[in-house]
Coordinates of C-alpha atoms in Angstrom, one line a residue:
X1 CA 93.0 148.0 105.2
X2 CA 94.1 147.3 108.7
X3 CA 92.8 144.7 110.6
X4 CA 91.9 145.0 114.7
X5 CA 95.4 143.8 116.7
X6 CA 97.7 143.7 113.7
X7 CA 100.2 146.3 113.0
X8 CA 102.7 147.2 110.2
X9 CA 106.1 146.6 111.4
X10 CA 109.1 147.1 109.5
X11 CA 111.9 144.1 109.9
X12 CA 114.0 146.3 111.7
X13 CA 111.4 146.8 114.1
X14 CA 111.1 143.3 115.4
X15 CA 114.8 142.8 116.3
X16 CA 117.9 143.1 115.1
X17 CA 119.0 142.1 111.9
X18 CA 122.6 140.6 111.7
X19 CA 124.3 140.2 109.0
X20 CA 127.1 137.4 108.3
X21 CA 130.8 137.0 107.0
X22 CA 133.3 134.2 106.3
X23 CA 137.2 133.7 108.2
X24 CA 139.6 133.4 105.8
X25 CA 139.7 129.8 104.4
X26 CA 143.5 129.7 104.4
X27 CA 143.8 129.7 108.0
X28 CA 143.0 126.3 109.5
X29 CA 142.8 127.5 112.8
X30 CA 139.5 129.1 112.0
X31 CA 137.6 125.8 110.9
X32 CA 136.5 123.0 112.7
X33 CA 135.6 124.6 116.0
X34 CA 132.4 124.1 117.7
X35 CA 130.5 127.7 116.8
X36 CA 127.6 126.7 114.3
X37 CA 128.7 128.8 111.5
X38 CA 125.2 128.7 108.8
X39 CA 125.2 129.0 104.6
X40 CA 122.3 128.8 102.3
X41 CA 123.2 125.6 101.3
X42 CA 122.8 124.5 105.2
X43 CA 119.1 126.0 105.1
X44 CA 118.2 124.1 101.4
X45 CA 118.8 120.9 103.1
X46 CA 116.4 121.4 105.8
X47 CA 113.0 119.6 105.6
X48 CA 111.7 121.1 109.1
X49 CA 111.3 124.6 110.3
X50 CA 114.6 124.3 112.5
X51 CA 118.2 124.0 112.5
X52 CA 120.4 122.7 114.9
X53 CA 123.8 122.3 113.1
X54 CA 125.5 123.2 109.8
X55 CA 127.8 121.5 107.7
X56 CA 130.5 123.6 109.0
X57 CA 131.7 124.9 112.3
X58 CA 134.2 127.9 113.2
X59 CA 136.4 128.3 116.1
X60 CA 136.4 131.5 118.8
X61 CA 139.2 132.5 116.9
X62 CA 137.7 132.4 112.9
X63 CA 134.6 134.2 114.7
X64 CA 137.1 137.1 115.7
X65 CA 139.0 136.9 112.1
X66 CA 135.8 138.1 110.7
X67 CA 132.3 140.2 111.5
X68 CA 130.0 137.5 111.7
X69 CA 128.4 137.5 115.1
X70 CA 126.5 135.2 117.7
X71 CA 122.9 135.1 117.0
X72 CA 121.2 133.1 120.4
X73 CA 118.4 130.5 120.3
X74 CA 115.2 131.1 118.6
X75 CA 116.5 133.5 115.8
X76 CA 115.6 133.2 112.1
X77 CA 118.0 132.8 109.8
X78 CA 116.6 133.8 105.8
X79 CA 119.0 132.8 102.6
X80 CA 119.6 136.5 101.5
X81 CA 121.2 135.3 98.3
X82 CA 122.2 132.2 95.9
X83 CA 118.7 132.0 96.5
X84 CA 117.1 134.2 98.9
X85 CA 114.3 132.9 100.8
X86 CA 115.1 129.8 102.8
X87 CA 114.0 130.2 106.5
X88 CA 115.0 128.5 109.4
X89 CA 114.6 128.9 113.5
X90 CA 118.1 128.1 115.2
X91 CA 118.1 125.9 117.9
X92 CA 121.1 126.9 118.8
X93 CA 123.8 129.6 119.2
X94 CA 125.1 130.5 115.8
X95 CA 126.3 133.0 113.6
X96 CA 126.1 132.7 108.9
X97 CA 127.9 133.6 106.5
X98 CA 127.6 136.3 104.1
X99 CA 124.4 134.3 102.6
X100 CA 122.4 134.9 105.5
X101 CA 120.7 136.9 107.4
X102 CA 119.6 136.7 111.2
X103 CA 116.8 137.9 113.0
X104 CA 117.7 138.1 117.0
X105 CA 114.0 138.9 117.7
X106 CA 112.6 141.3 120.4
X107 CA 110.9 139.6 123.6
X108 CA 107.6 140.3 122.3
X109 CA 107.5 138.4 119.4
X110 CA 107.1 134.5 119.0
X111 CA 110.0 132.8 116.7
X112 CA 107.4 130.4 115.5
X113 CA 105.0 132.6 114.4
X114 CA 107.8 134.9 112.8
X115 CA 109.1 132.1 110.8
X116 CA 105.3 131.4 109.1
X117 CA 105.0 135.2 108.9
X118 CA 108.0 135.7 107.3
X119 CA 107.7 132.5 105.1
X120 CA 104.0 133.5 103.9
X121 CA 105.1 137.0 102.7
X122 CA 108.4 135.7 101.2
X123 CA 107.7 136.9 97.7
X124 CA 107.8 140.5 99.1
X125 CA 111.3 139.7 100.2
X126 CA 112.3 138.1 97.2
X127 CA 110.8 140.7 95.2
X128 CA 113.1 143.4 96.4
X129 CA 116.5 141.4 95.5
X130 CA 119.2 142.9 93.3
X131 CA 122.2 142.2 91.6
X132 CA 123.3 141.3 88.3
X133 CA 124.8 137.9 89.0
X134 CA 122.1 136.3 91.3
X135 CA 119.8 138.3 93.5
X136 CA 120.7 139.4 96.7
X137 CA 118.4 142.0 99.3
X138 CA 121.3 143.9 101.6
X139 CA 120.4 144.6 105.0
X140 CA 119.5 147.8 104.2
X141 CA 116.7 146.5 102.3
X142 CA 115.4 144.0 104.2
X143 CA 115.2 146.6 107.3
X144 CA 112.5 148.8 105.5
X145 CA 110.2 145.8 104.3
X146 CA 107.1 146.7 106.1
X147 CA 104.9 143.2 107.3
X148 CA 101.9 142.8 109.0
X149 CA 102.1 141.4 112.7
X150 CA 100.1 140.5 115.6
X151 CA 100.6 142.2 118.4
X152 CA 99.1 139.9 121.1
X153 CA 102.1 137.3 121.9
X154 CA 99.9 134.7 123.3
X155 CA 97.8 134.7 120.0
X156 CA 101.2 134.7 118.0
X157 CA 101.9 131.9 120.0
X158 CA 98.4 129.8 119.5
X159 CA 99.3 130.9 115.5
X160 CA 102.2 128.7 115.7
X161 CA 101.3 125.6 117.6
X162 CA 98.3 125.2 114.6
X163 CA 100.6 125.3 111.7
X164 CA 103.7 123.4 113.1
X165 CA 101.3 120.9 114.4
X166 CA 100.2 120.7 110.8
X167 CA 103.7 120.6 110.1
X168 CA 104.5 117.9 111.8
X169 CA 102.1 115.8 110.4
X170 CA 103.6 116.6 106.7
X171 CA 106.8 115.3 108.0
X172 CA 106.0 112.3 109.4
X173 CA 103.7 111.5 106.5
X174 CA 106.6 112.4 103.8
X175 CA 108.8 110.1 106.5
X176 CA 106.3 107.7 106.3
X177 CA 106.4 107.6 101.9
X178 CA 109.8 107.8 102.1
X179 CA 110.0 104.4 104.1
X180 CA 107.3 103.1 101.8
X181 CA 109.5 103.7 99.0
X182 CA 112.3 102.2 100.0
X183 CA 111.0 99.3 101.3
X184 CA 109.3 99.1 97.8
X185 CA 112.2 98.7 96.5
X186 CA 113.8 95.7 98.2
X187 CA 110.6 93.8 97.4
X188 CA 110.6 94.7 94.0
X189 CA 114.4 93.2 93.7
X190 CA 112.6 90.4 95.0
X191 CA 109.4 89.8 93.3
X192 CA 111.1 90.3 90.3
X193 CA 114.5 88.0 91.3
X194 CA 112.7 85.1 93.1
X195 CA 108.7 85.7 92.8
X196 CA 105.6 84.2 95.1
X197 CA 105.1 80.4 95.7
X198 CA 101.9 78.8 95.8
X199 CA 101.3 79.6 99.4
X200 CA 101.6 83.9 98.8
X201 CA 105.3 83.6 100.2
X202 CA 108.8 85.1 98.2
X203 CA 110.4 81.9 97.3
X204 CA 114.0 80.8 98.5
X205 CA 117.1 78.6 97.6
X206 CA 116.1 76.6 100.6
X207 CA 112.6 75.4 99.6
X208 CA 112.6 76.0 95.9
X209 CA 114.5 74.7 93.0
X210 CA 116.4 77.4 91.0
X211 CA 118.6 77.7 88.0
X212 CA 121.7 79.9 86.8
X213 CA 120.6 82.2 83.8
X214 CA 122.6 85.2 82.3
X215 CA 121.0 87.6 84.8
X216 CA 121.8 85.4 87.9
X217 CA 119.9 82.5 89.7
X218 CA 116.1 82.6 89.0
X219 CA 113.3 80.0 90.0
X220 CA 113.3 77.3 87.1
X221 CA 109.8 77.9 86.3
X222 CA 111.4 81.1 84.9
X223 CA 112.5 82.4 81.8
X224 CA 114.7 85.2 81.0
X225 CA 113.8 86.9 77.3
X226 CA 114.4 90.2 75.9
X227 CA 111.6 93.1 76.1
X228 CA 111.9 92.9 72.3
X229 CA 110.7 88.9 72.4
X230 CA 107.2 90.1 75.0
X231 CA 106.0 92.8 72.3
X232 CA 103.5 92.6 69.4
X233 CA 104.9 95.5 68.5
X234 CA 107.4 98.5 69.5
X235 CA 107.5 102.3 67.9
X236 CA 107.5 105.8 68.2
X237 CA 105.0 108.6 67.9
X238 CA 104.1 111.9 65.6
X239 CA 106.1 111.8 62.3
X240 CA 103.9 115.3 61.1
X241 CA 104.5 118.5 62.1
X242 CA 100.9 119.5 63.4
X243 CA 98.6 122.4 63.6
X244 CA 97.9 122.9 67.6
X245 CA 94.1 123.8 68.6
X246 CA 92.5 124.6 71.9
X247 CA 90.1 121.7 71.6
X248 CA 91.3 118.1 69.7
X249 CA 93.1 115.2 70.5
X250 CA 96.0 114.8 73.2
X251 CA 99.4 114.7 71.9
X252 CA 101.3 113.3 74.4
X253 CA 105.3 114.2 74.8
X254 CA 107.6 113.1 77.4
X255 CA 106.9 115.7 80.3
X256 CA 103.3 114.8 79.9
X257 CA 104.1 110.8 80.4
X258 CA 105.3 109.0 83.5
X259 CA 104.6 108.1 87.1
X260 CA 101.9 105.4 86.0
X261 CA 99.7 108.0 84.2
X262 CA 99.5 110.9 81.5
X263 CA 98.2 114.4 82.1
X264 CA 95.9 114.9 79.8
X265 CA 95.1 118.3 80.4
X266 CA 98.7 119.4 79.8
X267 CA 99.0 117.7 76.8
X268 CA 99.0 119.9 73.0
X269 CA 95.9 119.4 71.1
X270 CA 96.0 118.5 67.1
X271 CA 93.3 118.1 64.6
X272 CA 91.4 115.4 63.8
X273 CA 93.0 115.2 60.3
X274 CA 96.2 115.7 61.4
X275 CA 95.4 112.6 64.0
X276 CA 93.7 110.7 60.8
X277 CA 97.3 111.1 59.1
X278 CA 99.3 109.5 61.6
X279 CA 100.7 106.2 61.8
X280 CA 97.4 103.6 62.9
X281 CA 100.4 101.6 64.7
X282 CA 101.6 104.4 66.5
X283 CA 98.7 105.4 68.0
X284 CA 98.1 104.2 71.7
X285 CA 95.3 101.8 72.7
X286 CA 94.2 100.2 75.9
X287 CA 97.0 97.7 77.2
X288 CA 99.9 99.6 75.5
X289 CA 102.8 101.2 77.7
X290 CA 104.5 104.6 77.1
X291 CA 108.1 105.3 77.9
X292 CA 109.8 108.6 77.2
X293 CA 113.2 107.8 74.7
X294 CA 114.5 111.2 74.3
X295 CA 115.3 114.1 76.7
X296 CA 113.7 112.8 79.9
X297 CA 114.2 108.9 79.8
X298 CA 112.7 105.9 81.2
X299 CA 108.9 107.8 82.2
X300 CA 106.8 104.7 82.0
X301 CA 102.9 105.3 81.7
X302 CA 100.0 102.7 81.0
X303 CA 96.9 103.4 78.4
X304 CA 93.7 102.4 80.5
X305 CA 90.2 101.8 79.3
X306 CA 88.6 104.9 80.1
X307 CA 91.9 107.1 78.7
X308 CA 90.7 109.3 75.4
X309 CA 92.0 108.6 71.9
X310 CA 95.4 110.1 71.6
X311 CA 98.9 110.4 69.7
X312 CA 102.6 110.5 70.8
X313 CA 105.5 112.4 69.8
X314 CA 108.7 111.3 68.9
X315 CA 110.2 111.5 71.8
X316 CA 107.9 109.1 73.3
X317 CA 108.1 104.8 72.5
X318 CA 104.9 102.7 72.3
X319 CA 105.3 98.9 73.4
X320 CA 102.3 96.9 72.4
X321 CA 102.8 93.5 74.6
X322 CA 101.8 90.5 73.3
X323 CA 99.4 89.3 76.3
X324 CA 100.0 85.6 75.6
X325 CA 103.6 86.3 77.2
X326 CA 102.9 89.5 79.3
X327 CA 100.7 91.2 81.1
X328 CA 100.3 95.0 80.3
X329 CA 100.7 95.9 83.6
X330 CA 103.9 93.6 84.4
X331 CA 105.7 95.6 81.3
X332 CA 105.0 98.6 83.3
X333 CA 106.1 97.0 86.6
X334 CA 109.5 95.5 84.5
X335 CA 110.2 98.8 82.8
X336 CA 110.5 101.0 86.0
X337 CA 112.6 98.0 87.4
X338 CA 115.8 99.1 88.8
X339 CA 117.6 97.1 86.8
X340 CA 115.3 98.1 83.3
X341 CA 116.0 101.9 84.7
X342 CA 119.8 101.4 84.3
X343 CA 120.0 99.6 81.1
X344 CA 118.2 102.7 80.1
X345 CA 121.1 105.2 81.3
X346 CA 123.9 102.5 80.1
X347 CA 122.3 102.9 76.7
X348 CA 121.8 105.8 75.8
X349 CA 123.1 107.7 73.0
X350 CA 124.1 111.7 73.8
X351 CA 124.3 113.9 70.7
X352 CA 122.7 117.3 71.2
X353 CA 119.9 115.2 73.5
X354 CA 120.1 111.6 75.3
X355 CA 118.3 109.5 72.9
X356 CA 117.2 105.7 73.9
X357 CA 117.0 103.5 70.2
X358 CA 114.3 101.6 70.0
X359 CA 116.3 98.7 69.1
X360 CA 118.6 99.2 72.5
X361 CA 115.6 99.1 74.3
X362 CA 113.8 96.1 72.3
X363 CA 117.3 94.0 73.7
X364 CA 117.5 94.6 77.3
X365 CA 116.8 91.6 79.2
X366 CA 114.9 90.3 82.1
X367 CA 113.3 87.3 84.4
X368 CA 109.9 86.6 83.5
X369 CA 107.6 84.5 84.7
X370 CA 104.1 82.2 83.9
X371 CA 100.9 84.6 83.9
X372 CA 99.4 83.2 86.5
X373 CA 102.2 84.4 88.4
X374 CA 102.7 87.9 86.8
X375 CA 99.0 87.9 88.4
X376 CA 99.9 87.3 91.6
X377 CA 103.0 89.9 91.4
X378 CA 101.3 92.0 90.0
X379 CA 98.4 92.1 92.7
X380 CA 101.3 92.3 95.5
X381 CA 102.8 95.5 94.1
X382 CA 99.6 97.0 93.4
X383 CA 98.2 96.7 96.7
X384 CA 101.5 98.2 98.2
X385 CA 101.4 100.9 95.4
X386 CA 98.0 101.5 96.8
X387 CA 98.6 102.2 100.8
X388 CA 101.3 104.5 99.0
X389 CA 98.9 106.6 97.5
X390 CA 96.8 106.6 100.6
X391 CA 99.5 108.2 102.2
X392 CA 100.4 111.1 99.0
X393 CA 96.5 112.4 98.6
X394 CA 96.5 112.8 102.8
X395 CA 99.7 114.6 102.4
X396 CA 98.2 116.4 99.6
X397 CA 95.2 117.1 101.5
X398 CA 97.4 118.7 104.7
X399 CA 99.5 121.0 102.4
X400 CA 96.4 122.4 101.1
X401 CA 94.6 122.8 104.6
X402 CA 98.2 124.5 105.6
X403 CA 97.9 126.8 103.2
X404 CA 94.6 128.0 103.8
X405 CA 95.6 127.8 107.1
X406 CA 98.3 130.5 107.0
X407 CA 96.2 132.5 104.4
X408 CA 93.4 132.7 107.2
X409 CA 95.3 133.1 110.1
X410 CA 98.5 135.2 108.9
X411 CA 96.1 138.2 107.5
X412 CA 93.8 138.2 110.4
X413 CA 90.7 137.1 108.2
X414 CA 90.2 134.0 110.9
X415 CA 91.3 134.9 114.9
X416 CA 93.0 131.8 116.3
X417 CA 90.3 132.2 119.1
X418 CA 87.7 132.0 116.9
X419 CA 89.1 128.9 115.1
X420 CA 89.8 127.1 118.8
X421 CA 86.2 128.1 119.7
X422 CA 84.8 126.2 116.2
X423 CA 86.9 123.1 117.3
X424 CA 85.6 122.8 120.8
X425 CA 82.0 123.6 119.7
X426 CA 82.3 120.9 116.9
X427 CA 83.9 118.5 119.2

């Protein structure tokens, strides 16, 4: 069904499609020139809608050598192959590759807008690739994919300031939990090195007495023990082969484990017998800690009060801590420790999958020190764990208004002028 001021345009029809080539690699005087010269690979690296260099550059003369050609500003450039579908708008003069395919875009068409257009109908493209090594769609058959477009420039326009606005504020919010995380990870080395004096403050050499110890200097309230000493108890999951059911208990396995929680809802169900036959040891209870030991290692993941009954698999260990010497949640906070994280990797044992012995594990060492400062840690990394996830459910929630964004506006179900007349009647 058509919709009023949208028309179906093949991608022929809204400028010319280029394709790209490669000079010969055994002539050096075709490399290292200044002519932006762009591969796939150049486009998977991006994390915004435009590019504005590649990794590299041709000279005037490798441009001749071959029949790539000069694309100008505001083009689109699609991965047609090793993947296909990777989009970018050049913010500069360039030609691609073989890869790649260019869009040099008639007057009456917005780049922005293309890009989102293309990018929301990208299956169609993708769908049409061929080849029996990877898929690849030729120019030919990327000329007759029809598309839906607006006809109305200045609306194409109004389109593409909404979403890269929303855009924007994805980057700077995955900027944002990018800088989170590594700052998260300096004061991690040290909490866990040097820890909080009585007035809130990371202690120092300067102020505060500290010792040697096999894993360095560490304050002299400290100890340094072995996960194996902090543990009431240490094993592995499922040792029956169970019947699955729709409805039951959670069996959790490794790719259900990690990142401080379990999915549930993922998770294989088993019977209640089956769960009655399993080791009563092995079965997780509020203050134990999960950590995947075979295939994906080192996925840490708490039990809380309110999680259901459940089982493990094998390929997930159980660590019950002994709460006169740790806190639950310090384990948690040790064992994704950078320094826990690559004990793990060191010692591992690869036969047909990595495998972490529990034994290894129960022997890797670390700083530990009083409860009433695990508290204290423990409430600094939390609270910085939580302005973290602040920042991940508002990026969530963008991604999702994006989409329904470009489902709306990129199908003509919503006019942008009726959107911008909501706005300024709500505001």
């Amino acid at each position: 069904m058509s919709v009023e001021g949208w028309k179906l345009r093949r991608l022929d029809e809204i400028g010319e499609i280029c394709s790209g080539s490669t000079p010969s690699t055994n002539n050096l005087s075709y490399w290292d020139g200044d002519i932006t010269w762009v591969t796939p690979n150049d486009l998977s690296k991006l994390n915004t809608p435009y590019l504005i260099t590649s990794s590299k550059k041709i000279t005037q003369q490798g441009l001749k050598s071959c029949s790539a050609q000069i694309v100008p500003i505001g083009s689109i450039i699609l991965s047609s192959r090793a993947p296909i579908g990777y989009l970018a708008i050049s913010l500069v003069d360039c030609c691609t590759n073989q890869g790649c395919k260019s869009f040099n875009l008639n007057p009456e068409y917005d780049s922005e807008f293309v890009y989102y257009n293309l990018k929301y109908n990208i299956n169609k493209i993708k769908n049409l690739g061929e080849g029996t090594t990877f898929a690849e769609i030729s120019k030919t058959a990327l000329s007759k994919i029809q598309i839906s477009f607006l006809e109305n420039k200045q609306e194409q326009t109004q389109i593409a300031t909404i979403l890269s606005t929303i855009d924007r504020a994805i980057e700077q919010t995955e900027a944002l939990i990018s800088k989170q995380q590594r700052i998260k990870t300096g004061l991690m080395q040290d909490l866990l090195t040097k820890g909080i004096d009585e007035n809130g403050n990371i202690r120092s050499e300067e102020t505060h007495d500290f010792k040697d110890s096999p894993l360095g200097r560490i304050p002299v309230e400290w100890e340094v023990k072995n996960i194996g000493e902090t543990l009431e108890d240490i094993t592995y999951g499922l040792t029956v082969r169970p019947k699955y059911v729709e409805e039951g208990i959670p069996l959790i396995s490794a790719k259900e484990c990690g990142n401080g929680s379990i999915d549930y809802e993922s998770c294989n169900k088993i019977m209640q017998q089956d769960f009655k036959r399993l080791r009563e040891r092995s079965l997780p209870k509020y203050g134990d800690v999960l950590i995947t030991k075979t295939g994906t290692l080192g996925r840490v993941a708490r039990i809380n009060q309110s999680d259901p009954y459940s089982a493990i698999t094998q390929n997930v260990a159980l660590l019950r801590p002994n709460i006169k010497i740790i806190r639950p949640e310090f384990l948690e906070i040790i064992l994704n420790s950078e320094k826990i994280q690559k004990d793990i990797k060191d010692g591992v044992t690869v036969l047909s999958i990595p495998d972490l012995q529990l034994g290894v594990l129960a022997k890797f060492e670390f700083p530990i020190p009083s409860l009433n400062e695990q508290d204290k840690l423990i409430r600094q990394i939390e609270k910085f764990d939580a302005d973290t996830l602040l920042n991940k459910k508002y990026l969530s929630k963008i991604k999702l208004l994006k989409t329904g964004l470009m489902q709306d506006l990129l199908t003509g179900k919503v006019r942008v002028t009726d959107l911008l007349n909501q706005n300024t009647a709500a505001n």
